[in-house]
Amino acid sequence: MPTSSSSTLAIPEPTAIPKHIAIIMDGNGRWAKKRFLPRVAGHVKGVERVKDVIKHCIELGVEQLSLFAFSSENWRRPQDEVSKLMELFVMALEREVGKMHKNGIRLRIIGDIGRFDTRLQELIQSGETLTAGNQRLTVNVAANYGGRWDILNAMNAWIKAHPGEPISEADLAARLSLGDTPEPDLFIRTGGEERISNFLLWQLAYTELYFTDTLWPDFNAKALDRAVISYQKRERRFGRTSEQLVQP
Ligand code: IPE
Ligand code: IPE
Ligand code: MG
């Protein structure tokens, strides 16, 4: 078998607790609107929920948590909202990176960070460097991230290094932003929409999908438990039959 993290090539050993959870944290704006608050109030609450979910992932023994914070399409939002989201990102990094490090959490940012201002880029760099050796939980924050961007990047890296040579699944998978990370076992989207919105397109091929109407600012440890319980009831066949799974 090729040594690849692609589950179309290698079948991961199922575990009761998903090793990698990927979340589209959606519904901040609607949460705020329901309360006659500005959208940014929803984003502020959303950051609080990130902290709770990280804490609970550690309690559960999750190894990788990938969070969609800002998509490559979110630049289309009103300028004011984009600026506030950037400010919040800066503030969250300033306040939380030290605590994350103390708690053994590794922080990684995936996405095209070159479009962010220098201060934010510096905070990202220093946060990643500081926490690089931590092993308790890795939090991958997708910022200015798009799944298609990621795949194209991987392709272009390959073409540059191996001009004219065909690329394999394993070669491509290894060049993605999370090329060294096992694919998500469980995908959660809050906020009621049932779409992928250009998140980890390649890696979600065999991920168990879970959608909830709960708005992200209302998502808590109990809500995460519900998603994990739903995951535990799934039968991950990866193309095989049920009968094959019970055979030794
Ligand atoms: C998700 O919440 C946060 C970001 C996309 C940054 P939204 O802001 O998309 O909230 P809704 O979907 O408008 O409720
Ligand atoms: C997806 O949410 C991106 C993030 C949560 C960061 P959106 O709210 O931007 O997704 P669409 O536009 O409704 O698909
Ligand atoms: Mg949304």
PDB file of C-alpha atoms and ligand atoms in Angstrom:
ATOM      1  CA  MET A   1       0.000   0.000   0.000  1.00  0.00           C
ATOM      2  CA  PRO A   2       1.285   3.489  -0.734  1.00  0.00           C
ATOM      3  CA  THR A   3       2.110   5.415   2.419  1.00  0.00           C
ATOM      4  CA  SER A   4      -0.493   8.126   2.080  1.00  0.00           C
ATOM      5  CA  SER A   5      -2.926   9.819   4.410  1.00  0.00           C
ATOM      6  CA  SER A   6      -5.553   9.647   1.646  1.00  0.00           C
ATOM      7  CA  SER A   7      -8.299   7.337   2.804  1.00  0.00           C
ATOM      8  CA  THR A   8      -8.999   6.341  -0.788  1.00  0.00           C
ATOM      9  CA  LEU A   9      -5.588   4.668  -0.672  1.00  0.00           C
ATOM     10  CA  ALA A  10      -5.283   3.649   2.968  1.00  0.00           C
ATOM     11  CA  ILE A  11      -8.167   2.856   5.311  1.00  0.00           C
ATOM     12  CA  PRO A  12      -7.731   4.408   8.759  1.00  0.00           C
ATOM     13  CA  GLU A  13      -8.419   2.299  11.842  1.00  0.00           C
ATOM     14  CA  PRO A  14     -11.762   3.524  13.211  1.00  0.00           C
ATOM     15  CA  THR A  15     -11.658   4.835  16.781  1.00  0.00           C
ATOM     16  CA  ALA A  16     -14.549   5.776  19.086  1.00  0.00           C
ATOM     17  CA  ILE A  17     -13.234   9.299  19.430  1.00  0.00           C
ATOM     18  CA  PRO A  18     -12.554  10.984  16.092  1.00  0.00           C
ATOM     19  CA  LYS A  19      -8.859  11.800  15.912  1.00  0.00           C
ATOM     20  CA  HIS A  20      -9.427  14.744  13.623  1.00  0.00           C
ATOM     21  CA  ILE A  21     -12.498  16.985  13.764  1.00  0.00           C
ATOM     22  CA  ALA A  22     -13.056  19.715  11.157  1.00  0.00           C
ATOM     23  CA  ILE A  23     -15.623  22.426  11.849  1.00  0.00           C
ATOM     24  CA  ILE A  24     -17.281  25.117   9.753  1.00  0.00           C
ATOM     25  CA  MET A  25     -18.218  27.576  12.458  1.00  0.00           C
ATOM     26  CA  ASP A  26     -21.276  29.158  10.878  1.00  0.00           C
ATOM     27  CA  GLY A  27     -24.194  31.213  12.159  1.00  0.00           C
ATOM     28  CA  ASN A  28     -22.523  34.084  14.015  1.00  0.00           C
ATOM     29  CA  GLY A  29     -24.355  36.737  12.000  1.00  0.00           C
ATOM     30  CA  ARG A  30     -27.769  35.151  12.474  1.00  0.00           C
ATOM     31  CA  TRP A  31     -27.120  34.698  16.191  1.00  0.00           C
ATOM     32  CA  ALA A  32     -26.462  38.439  16.484  1.00  0.00           C
ATOM     33  CA  LYS A  33     -29.399  39.404  14.263  1.00  0.00           C
ATOM     34  CA  LYS A  34     -31.809  37.428  16.450  1.00  0.00           C
ATOM     35  CA  ARG A  35     -30.672  39.601  19.354  1.00  0.00           C
ATOM     36  CA  PHE A  36     -30.750  42.895  17.413  1.00  0.00           C
ATOM     37  CA  LEU A  37     -26.976  43.115  17.807  1.00  0.00           C
ATOM     38  CA  PRO A  38     -24.374  43.991  15.151  1.00  0.00           C
ATOM     39  CA  ARG A  39     -22.931  40.971  13.326  1.00  0.00           C
ATOM     40  CA  VAL A  40     -19.571  41.479  14.994  1.00  0.00           C
ATOM     41  CA  ALA A  41     -21.176  40.673  18.372  1.00  0.00           C
ATOM     42  CA  GLY A  42     -21.826  37.201  16.982  1.00  0.00           C
ATOM     43  CA  HIS A  43     -18.206  36.878  15.910  1.00  0.00           C
ATOM     44  CA  VAL A  44     -17.037  37.946  19.388  1.00  0.00           C
ATOM     45  CA  LYS A  45     -19.220  35.250  20.982  1.00  0.00           C
ATOM     46  CA  GLY A  46     -17.944  32.834  18.350  1.00  0.00           C
ATOM     47  CA  VAL A  47     -14.361  33.297  19.511  1.00  0.00           C
ATOM     48  CA  GLU A  48     -15.455  32.360  23.051  1.00  0.00           C
ATOM     49  CA  ARG A  49     -16.989  29.151  21.726  1.00  0.00           C
ATOM     50  CA  VAL A  50     -13.706  28.266  20.018  1.00  0.00           C
ATOM     51  CA  LYS A  51     -12.044  28.248  23.438  1.00  0.00           C
ATOM     52  CA  ASP A  52     -14.729  25.929  24.903  1.00  0.00           C
ATOM     53  CA  VAL A  53     -14.505  23.557  21.969  1.00  0.00           C
ATOM     54  CA  ILE A  54     -10.690  23.395  22.145  1.00  0.00           C
ATOM     55  CA  LYS A  55     -10.954  22.602  25.857  1.00  0.00           C
ATOM     56  CA  HIS A  56     -13.479  19.851  25.265  1.00  0.00           C
ATOM     57  CA  CYS A  57     -11.445  18.368  22.415  1.00  0.00           C
ATOM     58  CA  ILE A  58      -8.555  17.980  24.858  1.00  0.00           C
ATOM     59  CA  GLU A  59     -10.887  16.312  27.383  1.00  0.00           C
ATOM     60  CA  LEU A  60     -12.088  13.906  24.702  1.00  0.00           C
ATOM     61  CA  GLY A  61      -8.595  13.121  23.425  1.00  0.00           C
ATOM     62  CA  VAL A  62      -9.060  14.568  19.939  1.00  0.00           C
ATOM     63  CA  GLU A  63      -5.664  15.052  18.262  1.00  0.00           C
ATOM     64  CA  GLN A  64      -6.445  17.503  15.455  1.00  0.00           C
ATOM     65  CA  LEU A  65      -9.072  20.235  15.320  1.00  0.00           C
ATOM     66  CA  SER A  66      -9.453  22.168  12.074  1.00  0.00           C
ATOM     67  CA  LEU A  67     -11.546  25.318  12.228  1.00  0.00           C
ATOM     68  CA  PHE A  68     -12.777  27.367   9.277  1.00  0.00           C
ATOM     69  CA  ALA A  69     -12.361  30.954  10.459  1.00  0.00           C
ATOM     70  CA  PHE A  70     -12.297  32.941   7.213  1.00  0.00           C
ATOM     71  CA  SER A  71     -12.779  31.638   3.702  1.00  0.00           C
ATOM     72  CA  SER A  72     -11.179  32.946   0.537  1.00  0.00           C
ATOM     73  CA  GLU A  73     -14.736  33.997  -0.395  1.00  0.00           C
ATOM     74  CA  ASN A  74     -15.355  35.952   2.822  1.00  0.00           C
ATOM     75  CA  TRP A  75     -13.487  38.973   1.362  1.00  0.00           C
ATOM     76  CA  ARG A  76     -16.769  39.607  -0.469  1.00  0.00           C
ATOM     77  CA  ARG A  77     -18.384  40.734   2.790  1.00  0.00           C
ATOM     78  CA  PRO A  78     -18.833  44.425   3.605  1.00  0.00           C
ATOM     79  CA  GLN A  79     -15.455  46.062   4.211  1.00  0.00           C
ATOM     80  CA  ASP A  80     -16.436  46.951   7.763  1.00  0.00           C
ATOM     81  CA  GLU A  81     -17.197  43.341   8.705  1.00  0.00           C
ATOM     82  CA  VAL A  82     -13.957  42.111   7.096  1.00  0.00           C
ATOM     83  CA  SER A  83     -11.927  44.693   9.085  1.00  0.00           C
ATOM     84  CA  LYS A  84     -13.643  43.714  12.324  1.00  0.00           C
ATOM     85  CA  LEU A  85     -12.974  40.048  11.673  1.00  0.00           C
ATOM     86  CA  MET A  86      -9.279  40.841  11.095  1.00  0.00           C
ATOM     87  CA  GLU A  87      -9.171  42.852  14.354  1.00  0.00           C
ATOM     88  CA  LEU A  88     -10.756  39.954  16.200  1.00  0.00           C
ATOM     89  CA  PHE A  89      -8.238  37.555  14.726  1.00  0.00           C
ATOM     90  CA  VAL A  90      -5.368  39.781  15.897  1.00  0.00           C
ATOM     91  CA  MET A  91      -6.902  40.099  19.363  1.00  0.00           C
ATOM     92  CA  ALA A  92      -7.515  36.374  19.685  1.00  0.00           C
ATOM     93  CA  LEU A  93      -3.915  35.608  18.743  1.00  0.00           C
ATOM     94  CA  GLU A  94      -2.525  38.239  21.129  1.00  0.00           C
ATOM     95  CA  ARG A  95      -4.591  36.922  24.031  1.00  0.00           C
ATOM     96  CA  GLU A  96      -4.702  33.204  23.454  1.00  0.00           C
ATOM     97  CA  VAL A  97      -1.412  31.991  21.953  1.00  0.00           C
ATOM     98  CA  GLY A  98       0.478  32.096  25.283  1.00  0.00           C
ATOM     99  CA  LYS A  99      -2.321  30.158  27.001  1.00  0.00           C
ATOM    100  CA  MET A 100      -2.447  27.649  24.172  1.00  0.00           C
ATOM    101  CA  HIS A 101       1.274  27.093  24.516  1.00  0.00           C
ATOM    102  CA  LYS A 102       0.975  26.546  28.288  1.00  0.00           C
ATOM    103  CA  ASN A 103      -1.711  23.966  27.603  1.00  0.00           C
ATOM    104  CA  GLY A 104       0.427  22.031  25.137  1.00  0.00           C
ATOM    105  CA  ILE A 105      -1.587  23.083  22.096  1.00  0.00           C
ATOM    106  CA  ARG A 106       0.017  23.498  18.699  1.00  0.00           C
ATOM    107  CA  LEU A 107      -1.377  26.270  16.511  1.00  0.00           C
ATOM    108  CA  ARG A 108      -1.232  26.114  12.747  1.00  0.00           C
ATOM    109  CA  ILE A 109      -2.768  28.511  10.277  1.00  0.00           C
ATOM    110  CA  ILE A 110      -3.687  27.169   6.862  1.00  0.00           C
ATOM    111  CA  GLY A 111      -4.545  29.488   3.997  1.00  0.00           C
ATOM    112  CA  ASP A 112      -3.063  32.256   1.904  1.00  0.00           C
ATOM    113  CA  ILE A 113      -1.871  34.490   4.745  1.00  0.00           C
ATOM    114  CA  GLY A 114       0.023  36.801   2.363  1.00  0.00           C
ATOM    115  CA  ARG A 115      -3.138  38.833   1.949  1.00  0.00           C
ATOM    116  CA  PHE A 116      -3.280  39.747   5.654  1.00  0.00           C
ATOM    117  CA  ASP A 117      -1.599  42.856   7.071  1.00  0.00           C
ATOM    118  CA  THR A 118       1.930  42.593   8.448  1.00  0.00           C
ATOM    119  CA  ARG A 119       0.930  42.618  12.119  1.00  0.00           C
ATOM    120  CA  LEU A 120      -1.410  39.676  11.638  1.00  0.00           C
ATOM    121  CA  GLN A 121       1.166  37.777   9.578  1.00  0.00           C
ATOM    122  CA  GLU A 122       3.773  38.318  12.296  1.00  0.00           C
ATOM    123  CA  LEU A 123       1.416  37.069  15.008  1.00  0.00           C
ATOM    124  CA  ILE A 124       0.655  33.990  12.945  1.00  0.00           C
ATOM    125  CA  GLN A 125       4.366  33.281  12.388  1.00  0.00           C
ATOM    126  CA  SER A 126       5.323  33.746  16.011  1.00  0.00           C
ATOM    127  CA  GLY A 127       2.340  31.721  17.281  1.00  0.00           C
ATOM    128  CA  GLU A 128       3.186  28.836  14.999  1.00  0.00           C
ATOM    129  CA  THR A 129       6.864  28.929  15.939  1.00  0.00           C
ATOM    130  CA  LEU A 130       6.193  29.140  19.680  1.00  0.00           C
ATOM    131  CA  THR A 131       3.805  26.198  19.692  1.00  0.00           C
ATOM    132  CA  ALA A 132       5.475  24.060  16.999  1.00  0.00           C
ATOM    133  CA  GLY A 133       6.692  21.385  19.435  1.00  0.00           C
ATOM    134  CA  ASN A 134       3.384  20.905  21.284  1.00  0.00           C
ATOM    135  CA  GLN A 135       1.643  17.572  20.954  1.00  0.00           C
ATOM    136  CA  ARG A 136      -1.493  17.525  23.077  1.00  0.00           C
ATOM    137  CA  LEU A 137      -3.840  18.939  20.439  1.00  0.00           C
ATOM    138  CA  THR A 138      -3.136  20.639  17.133  1.00  0.00           C
ATOM    139  CA  VAL A 139      -5.529  23.419  16.191  1.00  0.00           C
ATOM    140  CA  ASN A 140      -5.488  24.193  12.486  1.00  0.00           C
ATOM    141  CA  VAL A 141      -7.141  27.534  11.809  1.00  0.00           C
ATOM    142  CA  ALA A 142      -8.173  28.013   8.189  1.00  0.00           C
ATOM    143  CA  ALA A 143      -7.839  31.700   7.354  1.00  0.00           C
ATOM    144  CA  ASN A 144      -8.149  33.046   3.821  1.00  0.00           C
ATOM    145  CA  TYR A 145      -8.431  29.379   3.028  1.00  0.00           C
ATOM    146  CA  GLY A 146     -10.107  27.705   0.074  1.00  0.00           C
ATOM    147  CA  GLY A 147     -10.025  24.011  -0.741  1.00  0.00           C
ATOM    148  CA  ARG A 148      -9.546  24.712  -4.439  1.00  0.00           C
ATOM    149  CA  TRP A 149      -6.677  27.103  -3.675  1.00  0.00           C
ATOM    150  CA  ASP A 150      -5.082  24.345  -1.592  1.00  0.00           C
ATOM    151  CA  ILE A 151      -5.360  21.729  -4.348  1.00  0.00           C
ATOM    152  CA  LEU A 152      -4.033  24.156  -6.984  1.00  0.00           C
ATOM    153  CA  ASN A 153      -1.095  25.056  -4.753  1.00  0.00           C
ATOM    154  CA  ALA A 154      -0.253  21.400  -4.325  1.00  0.00           C
ATOM    155  CA  MET A 155      -0.476  20.836  -8.087  1.00  0.00           C
ATOM    156  CA  ASN A 156       1.717  23.836  -8.852  1.00  0.00           C
ATOM    157  CA  ALA A 157       4.315  22.755  -6.286  1.00  0.00           C
ATOM    158  CA  TRP A 158       4.436  19.378  -7.982  1.00  0.00           C
ATOM    159  CA  ILE A 159       4.710  20.803 -11.506  1.00  0.00           C
ATOM    160  CA  LYS A 160       7.565  23.056 -10.419  1.00  0.00           C
ATOM    161  CA  ALA A 161       9.536  20.229  -8.835  1.00  0.00           C
ATOM    162  CA  HIS A 162       8.659  17.511 -11.365  1.00  0.00           C
ATOM    163  CA  PRO A 163       7.870  19.189 -14.699  1.00  0.00           C
ATOM    164  CA  GLY A 164       6.141  16.886 -17.161  1.00  0.00           C
ATOM    165  CA  GLU A 165       5.704  14.024 -14.677  1.00  0.00           C
ATOM    166  CA  PRO A 166       2.208  12.753 -13.824  1.00  0.00           C
ATOM    167  CA  ILE A 167       1.107  13.267 -10.227  1.00  0.00           C
ATOM    168  CA  SER A 168      -0.320  10.525  -7.984  1.00  0.00           C
ATOM    169  CA  GLU A 169      -2.997  10.878  -5.269  1.00  0.00           C
ATOM    170  CA  ALA A 170      -0.325  10.439  -2.617  1.00  0.00           C
ATOM    171  CA  ASP A 171       1.935  13.084  -4.189  1.00  0.00           C
ATOM    172  CA  LEU A 172      -0.917  15.572  -4.286  1.00  0.00           C
ATOM    173  CA  ALA A 173      -2.226  14.789  -0.788  1.00  0.00           C
ATOM    174  CA  ALA A 174       1.252  15.268   0.687  1.00  0.00           C
ATOM    175  CA  ARG A 175       1.525  18.782  -0.780  1.00  0.00           C
ATOM    176  CA  LEU A 176      -1.732  20.097   0.667  1.00  0.00           C
ATOM    177  CA  SER A 177      -1.620  22.486   3.646  1.00  0.00           C
ATOM    178  CA  LEU A 178      -2.453  19.581   5.945  1.00  0.00           C
ATOM    179  CA  GLY A 179      -0.466  17.087   3.892  1.00  0.00           C
ATOM    180  CA  ASP A 180       1.167  15.628   6.990  1.00  0.00           C
ATOM    181  CA  THR A 181      -2.100  15.287   8.921  1.00  0.00           C
ATOM    182  CA  PRO A 182      -4.575  12.386   8.785  1.00  0.00           C
ATOM    183  CA  GLU A 183      -7.818  13.383   7.085  1.00  0.00           C
ATOM    184  CA  PRO A 184     -10.769  14.532   9.224  1.00  0.00           C
ATOM    185  CA  ASP A 185     -12.840  11.699  10.682  1.00  0.00           C
ATOM    186  CA  LEU A 186     -15.727  13.983  11.593  1.00  0.00           C
ATOM    187  CA  PHE A 187     -16.866  17.188   9.886  1.00  0.00           C
ATOM    188  CA  ILE A 188     -19.282  19.475  11.718  1.00  0.00           C
ATOM    189  CA  ARG A 189     -21.103  22.454  10.254  1.00  0.00           C
ATOM    190  CA  THR A 190     -23.172  24.605  12.568  1.00  0.00           C
ATOM    191  CA  GLY A 191     -25.755  27.166  11.484  1.00  0.00           C
ATOM    192  CA  GLY A 192     -28.045  24.911   9.465  1.00  0.00           C
ATOM    193  CA  GLU A 193     -26.501  25.165   6.005  1.00  0.00           C
ATOM    194  CA  GLU A 194     -25.611  21.828   4.476  1.00  0.00           C
ATOM    195  CA  ARG A 195     -22.646  22.619   2.259  1.00  0.00           C
ATOM    196  CA  ILE A 196     -18.863  22.443   2.287  1.00  0.00           C
ATOM    197  CA  SER A 197     -18.260  26.078   1.203  1.00  0.00           C
ATOM    198  CA  ASN A 198     -14.808  25.297  -0.246  1.00  0.00           C
ATOM    199  CA  PHE A 199     -13.375  23.913   3.010  1.00  0.00           C
ATOM    200  CA  LEU A 200     -11.025  20.882   2.964  1.00  0.00           C
ATOM    201  CA  LEU A 201     -12.303  19.581  -0.388  1.00  0.00           C
ATOM    202  CA  TRP A 202      -9.713  16.879  -0.965  1.00  0.00           C
ATOM    203  CA  GLN A 203      -9.582  15.597   2.595  1.00  0.00           C
ATOM    204  CA  LEU A 204     -13.335  15.379   3.193  1.00  0.00           C
ATOM    205  CA  ALA A 205     -13.739  12.586   0.622  1.00  0.00           C
ATOM    206  CA  TYR A 206     -14.514   9.957   3.294  1.00  0.00           C
ATOM    207  CA  THR A 207     -15.189  12.105   6.331  1.00  0.00           C
ATOM    208  CA  GLU A 208     -18.419  11.587   8.283  1.00  0.00           C
ATOM    209  CA  LEU A 209     -20.543  14.709   7.833  1.00  0.00           C
ATOM    210  CA  TYR A 210     -22.627  16.198  10.634  1.00  0.00           C
ATOM    211  CA  PHE A 211     -24.860  19.226  10.209  1.00  0.00           C
ATOM    212  CA  THR A 212     -26.637  20.994  13.038  1.00  0.00           C
ATOM    213  CA  ASP A 213     -29.000  23.965  13.165  1.00  0.00           C
ATOM    214  CA  THR A 214     -27.265  25.185  16.330  1.00  0.00           C
ATOM    215  CA  LEU A 215     -25.672  28.551  15.599  1.00  0.00           C
ATOM    216  CA  TRP A 216     -21.939  28.656  16.313  1.00  0.00           C
ATOM    217  CA  PRO A 217     -22.220  31.084  19.274  1.00  0.00           C
ATOM    218  CA  ASP A 218     -24.552  28.532  20.930  1.00  0.00           C
ATOM    219  CA  PHE A 219     -22.295  25.527  20.235  1.00  0.00           C
ATOM    220  CA  ASN A 220     -20.830  24.050  23.433  1.00  0.00           C
ATOM    221  CA  ALA A 221     -19.304  20.903  24.913  1.00  0.00           C
ATOM    222  CA  LYS A 222     -22.686  19.134  24.985  1.00  0.00           C
ATOM    223  CA  ALA A 223     -23.287  19.980  21.346  1.00  0.00           C
ATOM    224  CA  LEU A 224     -19.862  18.586  20.483  1.00  0.00           C
ATOM    225  CA  ASP A 225     -20.697  15.420  22.419  1.00  0.00           C
ATOM    226  CA  ARG A 226     -23.862  15.047  20.336  1.00  0.00           C
ATOM    227  CA  ALA A 227     -21.817  15.246  17.152  1.00  0.00           C
ATOM    228  CA  VAL A 228     -19.352  12.660  18.453  1.00  0.00           C
ATOM    229  CA  ILE A 229     -22.203  10.327  19.492  1.00  0.00           C
ATOM    230  CA  SER A 230     -23.661  10.640  15.986  1.00  0.00           C
ATOM    231  CA  TYR A 231     -20.214   9.813  14.598  1.00  0.00           C
ATOM    232  CA  GLN A 232     -19.974   6.726  16.815  1.00  0.00           C
ATOM    233  CA  LYS A 233     -23.179   5.359  15.292  1.00  0.00           C
ATOM    234  CA  ARG A 234     -21.839   5.560  11.763  1.00  0.00           C
ATOM    235  CA  GLU A 235     -20.396   2.618   9.902  1.00  0.00           C
ATOM    236  CA  ARG A 236     -17.292   3.752   8.050  1.00  0.00           C
ATOM    237  CA  ARG A 237     -17.103   1.337   5.174  1.00  0.00           C
ATOM    238  CA  PHE A 238     -14.658   3.047   2.802  1.00  0.00           C
ATOM    239  CA  GLY A 239     -16.196   1.177  -0.091  1.00  0.00           C
ATOM    240  CA  ARG A 240     -16.435  -2.203   1.597  1.00  0.00           C
ATOM    241  CA  THR A 241     -19.599  -4.064   2.627  1.00  0.00           C
ATOM    242  CA  SER A 242     -20.942  -4.235   6.185  1.00  0.00           C
ATOM    243  CA  GLU A 243     -20.164  -7.950   6.257  1.00  0.00           C
ATOM    244  CA  GLN A 244     -16.519  -7.316   5.487  1.00  0.00           C
ATOM    245  CA  LEU A 245     -16.248  -5.029   8.489  1.00  0.00           C
ATOM    246  CA  VAL A 246     -17.289  -7.677  11.024  1.00  0.00           C
ATOM    247  CA  GLN A 247     -14.988 -10.336   9.619  1.00  0.00           C
ATOM    248  CA  PRO A 248     -11.617 -10.649  11.375  1.00  0.00           C
TER     249      PRO A 248
HETATM  250  C1  IPE B   1     -19.471  32.392  10.380  1.00  0.00           C
HETATM  251  O1  IPE B   1     -20.640  33.054  10.690  1.00  0.00           O
HETATM  252  C2  IPE B   1     -18.244  33.224  10.603  1.00  0.00           C
HETATM  253  C3  IPE B   1     -17.550  33.640   9.385  1.00  0.00           C
HETATM  254  C4  IPE B   1     -17.859  33.295   8.165  1.00  0.00           C
HETATM  255  C5  IPE B   1     -16.390  34.499   9.574  1.00  0.00           C
HETATM  256  P1  IPE B   1     -21.383  33.964   9.628  1.00  0.00           P
HETATM  257  O2  IPE B   1     -20.855  35.343   9.746  1.00  0.00           O
HETATM  258  O3  IPE B   1     -21.282  33.364   8.272  1.00  0.00           O
HETATM  259  O4  IPE B   1     -22.859  33.909  10.152  1.00  0.00           O
HETATM  260  P2  IPE B   1     -24.186  33.835   9.307  1.00  0.00           P
HETATM  261  O5  IPE B   1     -24.066  32.672   8.373  1.00  0.00           O
HETATM  262  O6  IPE B   1     -24.306  35.122   8.575  1.00  0.00           O
HETATM  263  O7  IPE B   1     -25.259  33.651  10.335  1.00  0.00           O
HETATM  264  C1  IPE B   2     -18.091  29.389   5.649  1.00  0.00           C
HETATM  265  O1  IPE B   2     -19.148  30.159   6.122  1.00  0.00           O
HETATM  266  C2  IPE B   2     -16.789  29.989   6.052  1.00  0.00           C
HETATM  267  C3  IPE B   2     -16.547  30.117   7.483  1.00  0.00           C
HETATM  268  C4  IPE B   2     -17.278  29.658   8.462  1.00  0.00           C
HETATM  269  C5  IPE B   2     -15.347  30.807   7.819  1.00  0.00           C
HETATM  270  P1  IPE B   2     -19.931  31.164   5.182  1.00  0.00           P
HETATM  271  O2  IPE B   2     -21.061  31.671   5.985  1.00  0.00           O
HETATM  272  O3  IPE B   2     -18.999  32.147   4.597  1.00  0.00           O
HETATM  273  O4  IPE B   2     -20.446  30.190   4.027  1.00  0.00           O
HETATM  274  P2  IPE B   2     -21.522  30.409   2.873  1.00  0.00           P
HETATM  275  O5  IPE B   2     -21.094  31.620   2.121  1.00  0.00           O
HETATM  276  O6  IPE B   2     -22.844  30.607   3.531  1.00  0.00           O
HETATM  277  O7  IPE B   2     -21.467  29.160   2.079  1.00  0.00           O
HETATM  278 MG    MG B   3     -22.468  32.074   7.266  1.00  0.00          MG
END
